[in-house]
C-alpha cells in the first residue's frame, strides 16, 4: 500500500488546507485507508480534522472518505472492464464486503451492474434505500404541472436535460423499491454518457446523503421530534446540475412561486433544447449567455432579473463561475464565489449551495416559507428576521439544510 505523500503544510490557511486535502483524497483515495491517515497528511489531530470538515465541507470526514472512494471506483469501473474487486481495492476499501455496501448505498447499484452501464442498452435500475419517500420526490419534480422540462405521470418522472452535448430525455419509473431509468436517444448510451446520466439521477433522487444522522439528533430533543417523526426518511432531491439551481434561484427572487414557474417555462421555451415527448431540456449556460437581457423583456422578466440571469450564464460559460465544480470544494469557497456575482445575494447563494451543491448545513435566510414555518413551530407572534432565523436554526447544525427542508414540508406545501 502506498503512503500519503507527506504533510500538506500547516502554513496554509485552514480552508485552503482542507480543500487541498480533499483534492488529493479524491484523486487517489487508496492512499488514505483511514481518517487518521487524512489527519496525518493534513498535519492536524483527528478532533481538528472533524471540526474542519464540519465547518468547511458540511460532512464528517469518514462520510467524505466513503464518497471519495465510491466516486473513484465509479470512474475506474467505467474506464476499465475488469474484476470489480480490483476497483474496491484500488480506492482503499479494507474488504470486498465494505466496498459492496458503500457502493450500493451511494449509487443504488452493485459495482457489477454499474460497470455494465452503456454496455447493456440504454436503461438501468437504481435500488432505493429502506424508507425512501418516493411521493416527496415525485411531488418536488412535478411541482409545476405545466413545466416544459419535467413531467410526472403517475409513478413516472420524465426529465429533459442536457448531457454532454446531447439534449436527452430520461424516464424514471418508480417500481416500489427501485427506479427503472430509460434514456433517449438510445444511440448515445456509451459507458461514459450513461455514467453521467446515472450521476444526474442520483442527484435528482437525493441519494447522496443519509438522513439518519439528522433524524437521530433531532428526535433526541422532544421539541423537534414532532417535526421529524411524520416525515422520517425525507431527503433533499437536488437539481440535475448546479446551473439549474442557480437559474431557478435567480428567477425566484422577489416573486411568488407561480410567477417563478412561469418565468422558468418561458426561458426554457425560448432557448431550451427539444427532446421527444414534447419536453425541452433546461437551457445551457451557453444558450442563456447568447441572449441580450432585452430579449427577456417580452417574457415579463424585470430588467434586473434579465441582467442577473444573463450575466450569471456568461460567467458560467466563460469559466469565471465554475458552478459544477463548487460541490467538490469547501462550502465557504462556494459561498464566496457565488455571492461575489451581481444579483446573487445571501438567499440565492444558500439556496444554490443547498439544492444545487448538496451542502448539508445551509440556511436560506430570508426565505418566506422557512420563516413562516419557524413562526408556527415556535409559536411566535411575528415572523423571525434573519438574525432570529439563524439563532432558531442553530440547534440543527450541522444538518440545517435538511432541517430547512423539514420546515418547508411542515407547511404541507411542495418544497421549492
CSV table of C-alpha atoms in Angstrom, one decimal:
chain,number,residue,atom,x,y,z
A,1,UNK,CA,0.0,0.0,0.0
A,2,UNK,CA,1.3,3.5,-0.9
A,3,UNK,CA,1.6,6.0,1.9
A,4,UNK,CA,0.3,9.6,1.7
A,5,UNK,CA,2.9,11.8,0.1
A,6,UNK,CA,3.8,13.9,3.1
A,7,UNK,CA,2.0,16.6,5.1
A,8,UNK,CA,0.2,19.3,3.2
A,9,UNK,CA,1.6,22.0,5.4
A,10,UNK,CA,0.2,24.0,8.3
A,11,UNK,CA,1.2,27.3,6.9
A,12,UNK,CA,-1.7,27.1,4.5
A,13,UNK,CA,-4.9,28.7,5.9
A,14,UNK,CA,-7.3,26.1,7.2
A,15,UNK,CA,-9.9,26.3,4.4
A,16,UNK,CA,-7.2,26.0,1.7
A,17,UNK,CA,-5.6,23.2,3.6
A,18,UNK,CA,-8.8,21.2,3.7
A,19,UNK,CA,-9.5,21.9,0.0
A,20,UNK,CA,-6.1,20.6,-0.9
A,21,UNK,CA,-6.6,17.5,1.2
A,22,UNK,CA,-10.0,16.9,-0.3
A,23,UNK,CA,-8.5,17.2,-3.8
A,24,UNK,CA,-5.6,14.8,-3.0
A,25,UNK,CA,-8.0,12.2,-1.5
A,26,UNK,CA,-10.4,12.4,-4.4
A,27,UNK,CA,-7.5,11.9,-6.8
A,28,UNK,CA,-6.2,8.8,-5.1
A,29,UNK,CA,-8.3,7.7,-2.1
A,30,UNK,CA,-6.3,4.4,-1.9
A,31,UNK,CA,-3.5,6.3,-0.2
A,32,UNK,CA,-5.8,7.2,2.7
A,33,UNK,CA,-7.1,3.9,4.2
A,34,UNK,CA,-8.4,5.7,7.3
A,35,UNK,CA,-9.5,9.1,8.6
A,36,UNK,CA,-6.3,9.1,10.7
A,37,UNK,CA,-4.3,8.9,7.5
A,38,UNK,CA,-6.1,12.0,6.3
A,39,UNK,CA,-5.4,13.8,9.5
A,40,UNK,CA,-1.7,12.9,9.4
A,41,UNK,CA,-1.5,14.2,5.8
A,42,UNK,CA,-3.1,17.5,6.8
A,43,UNK,CA,-0.9,17.8,9.9
A,44,UNK,CA,-3.8,18.0,12.4
A,45,UNK,CA,-5.2,15.8,15.0
A,46,UNK,CA,-8.4,13.8,14.5
A,47,UNK,CA,-10.6,16.2,16.5
A,48,UNK,CA,-9.4,19.2,14.5
A,49,UNK,CA,-9.9,17.3,11.2
A,50,UNK,CA,-13.5,16.6,12.2
A,51,UNK,CA,-14.1,20.3,13.0
A,52,UNK,CA,-12.6,21.4,9.7
A,53,UNK,CA,-14.8,19.0,7.8
A,54,UNK,CA,-17.9,20.1,9.7
A,55,UNK,CA,-17.2,23.8,9.1
A,56,UNK,CA,-15.9,23.7,5.6
A,57,UNK,CA,-17.3,20.6,4.0
A,58,UNK,CA,-20.5,20.2,5.9
A,59,UNK,CA,-19.9,16.5,6.5
A,60,UNK,CA,-17.9,14.1,8.7
A,61,UNK,CA,-14.5,13.1,7.4
A,62,UNK,CA,-15.5,9.4,7.3
A,63,UNK,CA,-18.5,10.3,5.1
A,64,UNK,CA,-16.3,12.3,2.7
A,65,UNK,CA,-13.8,9.4,2.5
A,66,UNK,CA,-16.6,7.0,1.7
A,67,UNK,CA,-17.9,9.3,-1.0
A,68,UNK,CA,-14.4,9.9,-2.5
A,69,UNK,CA,-13.7,6.1,-2.6
A,70,UNK,CA,-17.0,5.4,-4.4
A,71,UNK,CA,-16.5,8.2,-6.8
A,72,UNK,CA,-13.1,6.9,-7.7
A,73,UNK,CA,-14.5,3.4,-8.1
A,74,UNK,CA,-17.2,4.7,-10.4
A,75,UNK,CA,-14.6,6.3,-12.7
A,76,UNK,CA,-12.4,3.1,-12.7
A,77,UNK,CA,-15.4,0.8,-13.4
A,78,UNK,CA,-16.5,2.8,-16.4
A,79,UNK,CA,-13.0,3.1,-17.9
A,80,UNK,CA,-11.5,-0.4,-17.0
A,81,UNK,CA,-13.5,-3.5,-17.7
A,82,UNK,CA,-12.0,-5.9,-15.2
A,83,UNK,CA,-12.9,-7.6,-11.9
A,84,UNK,CA,-14.9,-5.2,-9.7
A,85,UNK,CA,-13.0,-6.3,-6.6
A,86,UNK,CA,-9.9,-4.5,-8.1
A,87,UNK,CA,-11.8,-1.2,-8.1
A,88,UNK,CA,-12.6,-1.7,-4.4
A,89,UNK,CA,-9.0,-2.5,-3.5
A,90,UNK,CA,-7.6,0.4,-5.6
A,91,UNK,CA,-9.8,3.0,-3.8
A,92,UNK,CA,-8.9,1.9,-0.3
A,93,UNK,CA,-11.8,-0.3,1.0
A,94,UNK,CA,-10.5,-2.8,3.5
A,95,UNK,CA,-12.8,-5.6,2.4
A,96,UNK,CA,-14.9,-6.5,-0.6
A,97,UNK,CA,-18.0,-6.5,1.6
A,98,UNK,CA,-17.3,-2.9,2.8
A,99,UNK,CA,-16.9,-1.9,-0.9
A,100,UNK,CA,-20.1,-3.5,-2.0
A,101,UNK,CA,-22.1,-2.0,0.9
A,102,UNK,CA,-20.8,1.6,0.5
A,103,UNK,CA,-21.0,1.5,-3.3
A,104,UNK,CA,-24.6,0.3,-3.2
A,105,UNK,CA,-25.7,2.8,-0.6
A,106,UNK,CA,-24.3,5.8,-2.6
A,107,UNK,CA,-25.2,4.7,-6.1
A,108,UNK,CA,-28.2,2.4,-5.8
A,109,UNK,CA,-26.3,-0.3,-7.8
A,110,UNK,CA,-23.9,-3.1,-7.3
A,111,UNK,CA,-20.4,-2.5,-8.7
A,112,UNK,CA,-21.1,-5.1,-11.4
A,113,UNK,CA,-24.3,-3.5,-12.5
A,114,UNK,CA,-22.7,-0.1,-12.6
A,115,UNK,CA,-19.8,-1.4,-14.7
A,116,UNK,CA,-22.3,-2.7,-17.3
A,117,UNK,CA,-23.7,0.9,-17.8
A,118,UNK,CA,-23.8,1.6,-21.6
A,119,UNK,CA,-22.8,-2.0,-22.4
A,120,UNK,CA,-26.3,-3.5,-22.0
A,121,UNK,CA,-28.5,-0.9,-23.6
A,122,UNK,CA,-29.9,2.5,-22.7
A,123,UNK,CA,-31.5,1.7,-19.4
A,124,UNK,CA,-30.5,0.7,-15.8
A,125,UNK,CA,-32.1,0.2,-12.4
A,126,UNK,CA,-31.4,2.1,-9.2
A,127,UNK,CA,-32.3,0.5,-5.9
A,128,UNK,CA,-33.9,2.7,-3.3
A,129,UNK,CA,-33.0,2.6,0.4
A,130,UNK,CA,-35.4,1.4,3.0
A,131,UNK,CA,-38.0,4.1,3.9
A,132,UNK,CA,-37.5,6.0,0.7
A,133,UNK,CA,-40.3,8.6,0.2
A,134,UNK,CA,-40.9,8.5,-3.5
A,135,UNK,CA,-44.0,10.6,-3.2
A,136,UNK,CA,-42.0,13.6,-2.0
A,137,UNK,CA,-39.5,13.3,-4.9
A,138,UNK,CA,-42.3,13.0,-7.4
A,139,UNK,CA,-44.1,16.0,-5.8
A,140,UNK,CA,-40.9,18.1,-6.0
A,141,UNK,CA,-40.1,17.3,-9.6
A,142,UNK,CA,-43.8,17.6,-10.6
A,143,UNK,CA,-44.4,20.9,-8.7
A,144,UNK,CA,-45.1,22.8,-11.9
A,145,UNK,CA,-47.7,20.8,-13.8
A,146,UNK,CA,-47.1,22.9,-16.9
A,147,UNK,CA,-43.3,22.6,-16.8
A,148,UNK,CA,-41.6,22.1,-20.2
A,149,UNK,CA,-38.5,20.3,-18.7
A,150,UNK,CA,-40.1,17.7,-16.5
A,151,UNK,CA,-43.4,15.9,-16.2
A,152,UNK,CA,-44.9,13.4,-13.7
A,153,UNK,CA,-47.4,10.8,-14.9
A,154,UNK,CA,-48.4,8.5,-12.0
A,155,UNK,CA,-45.2,7.0,-10.6
A,156,UNK,CA,-43.1,8.0,-13.6
A,157,UNK,CA,-41.0,11.1,-13.9
A,158,UNK,CA,-39.9,12.4,-17.4
A,159,UNK,CA,-37.0,14.8,-17.3
A,160,UNK,CA,-35.4,16.6,-20.2
A,161,UNK,CA,-31.8,17.7,-19.7
A,162,UNK,CA,-28.6,18.3,-21.5
A,163,UNK,CA,-26.0,15.5,-21.1
A,164,UNK,CA,-22.6,16.3,-22.7
A,165,UNK,CA,-23.7,17.8,-26.0
A,166,UNK,CA,-27.0,16.0,-26.3
A,167,UNK,CA,-30.5,17.0,-25.3
A,168,UNK,CA,-31.7,13.9,-23.5
A,169,UNK,CA,-35.0,12.6,-22.2
A,170,UNK,CA,-34.9,10.5,-19.0
A,171,UNK,CA,-37.8,8.3,-17.9
A,172,UNK,CA,-37.7,7.4,-14.2
A,173,UNK,CA,-40.3,4.7,-13.4
A,174,UNK,CA,-40.7,4.1,-9.7
A,175,UNK,CA,-41.3,0.4,-9.0
A,176,UNK,CA,-41.6,0.0,-5.3
A,177,UNK,CA,-38.0,-0.4,-4.0
A,178,UNK,CA,-36.3,0.6,-7.3
A,179,UNK,CA,-36.4,3.0,-10.1
A,180,UNK,CA,-36.1,1.9,-13.7
A,181,UNK,CA,-34.3,4.6,-15.8
A,182,UNK,CA,-34.6,4.7,-19.6
A,183,UNK,CA,-32.6,7.1,-21.8
A,184,UNK,CA,-33.4,8.6,-25.1
A,185,UNK,CA,-31.8,8.9,-27.6
A,186,UNK,CA,-30.6,5.3,-27.0
A,187,UNK,CA,-27.7,5.6,-29.5
A,188,UNK,CA,-25.8,7.9,-27.2
A,189,UNK,CA,-25.7,5.2,-24.4
A,190,UNK,CA,-22.0,4.5,-24.1
A,191,UNK,CA,-20.5,3.9,-20.7
A,192,UNK,CA,-19.2,7.4,-20.1
A,193,UNK,CA,-22.5,9.0,-21.2
A,194,UNK,CA,-24.5,6.6,-19.1
A,195,UNK,CA,-22.3,7.3,-16.1
A,196,UNK,CA,-23.1,11.0,-16.4
A,197,UNK,CA,-26.8,10.1,-16.6
A,198,UNK,CA,-26.6,8.0,-13.5
A,199,UNK,CA,-24.9,10.8,-11.6
A,200,UNK,CA,-27.8,13.1,-12.5
A,201,UNK,CA,-30.3,10.5,-11.4
A,202,UNK,CA,-28.6,10.0,-8.1
A,203,UNK,CA,-28.7,13.8,-7.5
A,204,UNK,CA,-32.4,14.1,-8.5
A,205,UNK,CA,-33.3,11.2,-6.2
A,206,UNK,CA,-31.5,12.7,-3.3
A,207,UNK,CA,-29.4,9.5,-2.7
A,208,UNK,CA,-26.1,11.3,-1.9
A,209,UNK,CA,-26.8,11.8,1.7
A,210,UNK,CA,-28.2,9.8,4.6
A,211,UNK,CA,-31.0,11.4,6.7
A,212,UNK,CA,-30.4,9.2,9.7
A,213,UNK,CA,-27.8,11.3,11.5
A,214,UNK,CA,-30.1,14.4,11.4
A,215,UNK,CA,-33.1,12.3,12.4
A,216,UNK,CA,-31.3,10.8,15.3
A,217,UNK,CA,-30.1,14.2,16.6
A,218,UNK,CA,-33.5,15.9,16.1
A,219,UNK,CA,-35.6,13.2,17.6
A,220,UNK,CA,-33.4,13.2,20.8
A,221,UNK,CA,-35.0,16.6,21.5
A,222,UNK,CA,-38.7,16.4,22.3
A,223,UNK,CA,-39.3,19.9,20.9
A,224,UNK,CA,-38.1,18.8,17.5
A,225,UNK,CA,-39.4,15.2,17.5
A,226,UNK,CA,-42.8,16.1,16.1
A,227,UNK,CA,-41.2,18.0,13.2
A,228,UNK,CA,-39.3,14.9,12.1
A,229,UNK,CA,-41.3,11.9,13.1
A,230,UNK,CA,-44.1,12.4,10.5
A,231,UNK,CA,-41.5,12.7,7.7
A,232,UNK,CA,-38.8,10.2,8.6
A,233,UNK,CA,-36.7,9.4,5.5
A,234,UNK,CA,-37.2,12.8,3.9
A,235,UNK,CA,-34.3,13.6,1.6
A,236,UNK,CA,-33.3,16.7,-0.4
A,237,UNK,CA,-33.7,16.0,-4.1
A,238,UNK,CA,-31.1,18.1,-5.9
A,239,UNK,CA,-31.4,19.7,-9.2
A,240,UNK,CA,-30.0,17.8,-12.2
A,241,UNK,CA,-27.0,20.1,-12.1
A,242,UNK,CA,-25.8,23.2,-10.2
A,243,UNK,CA,-26.5,25.6,-13.0
A,244,UNK,CA,-30.2,24.6,-13.0
A,245,UNK,CA,-30.5,25.5,-9.3
A,246,UNK,CA,-28.8,28.9,-9.9
A,247,UNK,CA,-31.2,29.8,-12.7
A,248,UNK,CA,-34.2,28.8,-10.6
A,249,UNK,CA,-33.0,30.8,-7.6
A,250,UNK,CA,-32.5,33.9,-9.7
A,251,UNK,CA,-35.9,33.6,-11.3
A,252,UNK,CA,-37.5,33.1,-7.8
A,253,UNK,CA,-36.1,36.3,-6.3
A,254,UNK,CA,-38.8,38.7,-5.1
A,255,UNK,CA,-41.7,36.9,-6.9
A,256,UNK,CA,-44.3,34.4,-5.9
A,257,UNK,CA,-43.8,30.7,-6.8
A,258,UNK,CA,-46.4,30.7,-9.5
A,259,UNK,CA,-44.7,33.5,-11.4
A,260,UNK,CA,-41.3,31.9,-10.9
A,261,UNK,CA,-42.7,28.8,-12.6
A,262,UNK,CA,-43.9,31.0,-15.5
A,263,UNK,CA,-40.6,32.6,-16.0
A,264,UNK,CA,-38.8,29.3,-16.0
A,265,UNK,CA,-41.2,27.9,-18.6
A,266,UNK,CA,-40.7,30.9,-20.8
A,267,UNK,CA,-36.9,30.8,-20.6
A,268,UNK,CA,-36.9,27.1,-21.3
A,269,UNK,CA,-39.2,27.6,-24.3
A,270,UNK,CA,-37.0,30.4,-25.6
A,271,UNK,CA,-33.7,28.6,-25.6
A,272,UNK,CA,-34.0,25.0,-24.3
A,273,UNK,CA,-33.3,22.0,-26.5
A,274,UNK,CA,-36.2,20.0,-27.7
A,275,UNK,CA,-36.5,16.3,-26.9
A,276,UNK,CA,-39.0,13.6,-27.7
A,277,UNK,CA,-42.4,13.8,-25.9
A,278,UNK,CA,-42.8,17.5,-26.2
A,279,UNK,CA,-40.4,18.5,-23.5
A,280,UNK,CA,-37.4,20.8,-23.6
A,281,UNK,CA,-34.1,20.5,-21.8
A,282,UNK,CA,-33.2,23.2,-19.3
A,283,UNK,CA,-31.2,25.9,-21.2
A,284,UNK,CA,-27.5,25.6,-21.1
A,285,UNK,CA,-25.3,28.4,-19.8
A,286,UNK,CA,-24.1,29.0,-23.4
A,287,UNK,CA,-27.7,29.3,-24.6
A,288,UNK,CA,-28.6,31.9,-22.0
A,289,UNK,CA,-25.3,33.7,-22.3
A,290,UNK,CA,-26.0,34.3,-26.0
A,291,UNK,CA,-29.1,36.3,-25.1
A,292,UNK,CA,-29.3,40.0,-24.7
A,293,UNK,CA,-31.1,40.9,-21.5
A,294,UNK,CA,-33.6,42.9,-23.6
A,295,UNK,CA,-34.6,39.6,-25.2
A,296,UNK,CA,-36.3,38.6,-21.9
A,297,UNK,CA,-38.4,41.8,-21.5
A,298,UNK,CA,-41.3,40.4,-23.7
A,299,UNK,CA,-41.3,37.4,-21.4
A,300,UNK,CA,-42.1,39.6,-18.4
A,301,UNK,CA,-38.6,39.5,-16.9
A,302,UNK,CA,-37.7,42.6,-15.0
A,303,UNK,CA,-34.7,44.4,-16.3
A,304,UNK,CA,-32.6,43.5,-13.2
A,305,UNK,CA,-33.7,39.8,-13.3
A,306,UNK,CA,-32.9,39.6,-17.0
A,307,UNK,CA,-29.5,41.1,-16.4
A,308,UNK,CA,-28.7,38.8,-13.5
A,309,UNK,CA,-29.5,35.6,-15.2
A,310,UNK,CA,-27.7,36.5,-18.4
A,311,UNK,CA,-24.7,37.8,-16.5
A,312,UNK,CA,-24.6,34.6,-14.5
A,313,UNK,CA,-24.8,32.5,-17.6
A,314,UNK,CA,-21.9,34.4,-19.2
A,315,UNK,CA,-19.8,33.9,-16.1
A,316,UNK,CA,-20.5,30.2,-16.1
A,317,UNK,CA,-20.0,29.8,-19.8
A,318,UNK,CA,-16.7,31.6,-19.6
A,319,UNK,CA,-15.4,29.6,-16.7
A,320,UNK,CA,-15.4,32.6,-14.4
A,321,UNK,CA,-18.0,31.0,-12.1
A,322,UNK,CA,-17.4,27.2,-12.3
A,323,UNK,CA,-20.6,26.2,-10.6
A,324,UNK,CA,-20.4,22.5,-11.4
A,325,UNK,CA,-17.0,22.3,-9.5
A,326,UNK,CA,-18.3,24.0,-6.4
A,327,UNK,CA,-19.7,20.8,-4.7
A,328,UNK,CA,-16.2,19.3,-4.8
A,329,UNK,CA,-14.7,22.1,-2.7
A,330,UNK,CA,-15.4,23.9,0.6
A,331,UNK,CA,-18.7,25.4,1.4
A,332,UNK,CA,-17.3,28.8,2.3
A,333,UNK,CA,-15.5,28.9,-1.1
A,334,UNK,CA,-18.7,28.2,-2.9
A,335,UNK,CA,-20.4,30.9,-0.8
A,336,UNK,CA,-17.7,33.4,-1.7
A,337,UNK,CA,-17.7,32.5,-5.4
A,338,UNK,CA,-21.5,32.8,-5.7
A,339,UNK,CA,-22.0,35.9,-3.6
A,340,UNK,CA,-19.4,37.8,-5.5
A,341,UNK,CA,-21.6,38.0,-8.5
A,342,UNK,CA,-24.1,40.8,-9.1
A,343,UNK,CA,-27.6,39.7,-8.3
A,344,UNK,CA,-26.7,36.7,-6.2
A,345,UNK,CA,-27.4,37.6,-2.6
A,346,UNK,CA,-27.4,35.5,0.6
A,347,UNK,CA,-30.7,33.8,-0.1
A,348,UNK,CA,-29.8,32.8,-3.6
A,349,UNK,CA,-26.3,31.7,-2.5
A,350,UNK,CA,-27.6,29.4,0.2
A,351,UNK,CA,-30.4,28.0,-1.9
A,352,UNK,CA,-27.9,27.1,-4.6
A,353,UNK,CA,-25.5,25.6,-2.0
A,354,UNK,CA,-28.3,23.5,-0.6
A,355,UNK,CA,-30.3,22.4,-3.7
A,356,UNK,CA,-27.5,22.6,-6.3
A,357,UNK,CA,-24.3,21.8,-4.5
A,358,UNK,CA,-25.7,19.5,-1.8
A,359,UNK,CA,-24.0,21.2,1.2
A,360,UNK,CA,-25.6,19.9,4.3
A,361,UNK,CA,-25.5,22.9,6.7
A,362,UNK,CA,-27.1,25.8,4.9
A,363,UNK,CA,-29.9,28.2,5.8
A,364,UNK,CA,-31.6,30.4,3.1
A,365,UNK,CA,-32.0,33.4,5.4
A,366,UNK,CA,-35.0,35.5,4.4
A,367,UNK,CA,-36.9,32.6,2.9
A,368,UNK,CA,-40.6,33.3,3.4
A,369,UNK,CA,-41.5,29.6,3.7
A,370,UNK,CA,-38.9,29.0,6.3
A,371,UNK,CA,-39.8,32.0,8.4
A,372,UNK,CA,-43.5,31.0,8.3
A,373,UNK,CA,-42.7,27.5,9.4
A,374,UNK,CA,-40.4,28.7,12.2
A,375,UNK,CA,-43.1,31.1,13.4
A,376,UNK,CA,-45.6,28.3,13.6
A,377,UNK,CA,-43.3,25.8,15.2
A,378,UNK,CA,-42.1,28.1,17.9
A,379,UNK,CA,-45.5,29.8,18.4
A,380,UNK,CA,-44.1,33.3,17.7
A,381,UNK,CA,-46.3,36.3,17.3
A,382,UNK,CA,-44.1,37.6,14.5
A,383,UNK,CA,-42.0,36.4,11.5
A,384,UNK,CA,-38.4,36.0,12.6
A,385,UNK,CA,-35.9,38.2,10.9
A,386,UNK,CA,-32.5,36.9,9.5
A,387,UNK,CA,-30.7,37.2,12.9
A,388,UNK,CA,-33.5,35.3,14.7
A,389,UNK,CA,-33.8,32.7,12.0
A,390,UNK,CA,-30.1,32.0,12.3
A,391,UNK,CA,-30.5,31.6,16.1
A,392,UNK,CA,-33.5,29.3,15.8
A,393,UNK,CA,-31.8,27.1,13.2
A,394,UNK,CA,-28.6,26.9,15.2
A,395,UNK,CA,-29.6,23.7,17.2
A,396,UNK,CA,-29.9,21.8,13.9
A,397,UNK,CA,-26.2,22.2,12.9
A,398,UNK,CA,-24.6,20.5,11.1
A,399,UNK,CA,-27.8,19.4,9.3
A,400,UNK,CA,-29.5,22.7,8.8
A,401,UNK,CA,-30.2,22.1,5.1
A,402,UNK,CA,-32.3,19.0,5.9
A,403,UNK,CA,-33.9,20.9,8.8
A,404,UNK,CA,-34.9,23.6,6.4
A,405,UNK,CA,-36.4,21.1,4.1
A,406,UNK,CA,-38.4,19.6,7.0
A,407,UNK,CA,-39.7,23.1,8.0
A,408,UNK,CA,-40.8,23.7,4.4
A,409,UNK,CA,-42.5,20.3,4.3
A,410,UNK,CA,-44.3,21.1,7.6
A,411,UNK,CA,-46.3,23.8,5.8
A,412,UNK,CA,-47.9,20.9,3.8
A,413,UNK,CA,-46.8,22.5,0.6
A,414,UNK,CA,-44.3,21.2,-2.0
A,415,UNK,CA,-40.8,22.5,-1.3
A,416,UNK,CA,-39.5,25.0,-3.8
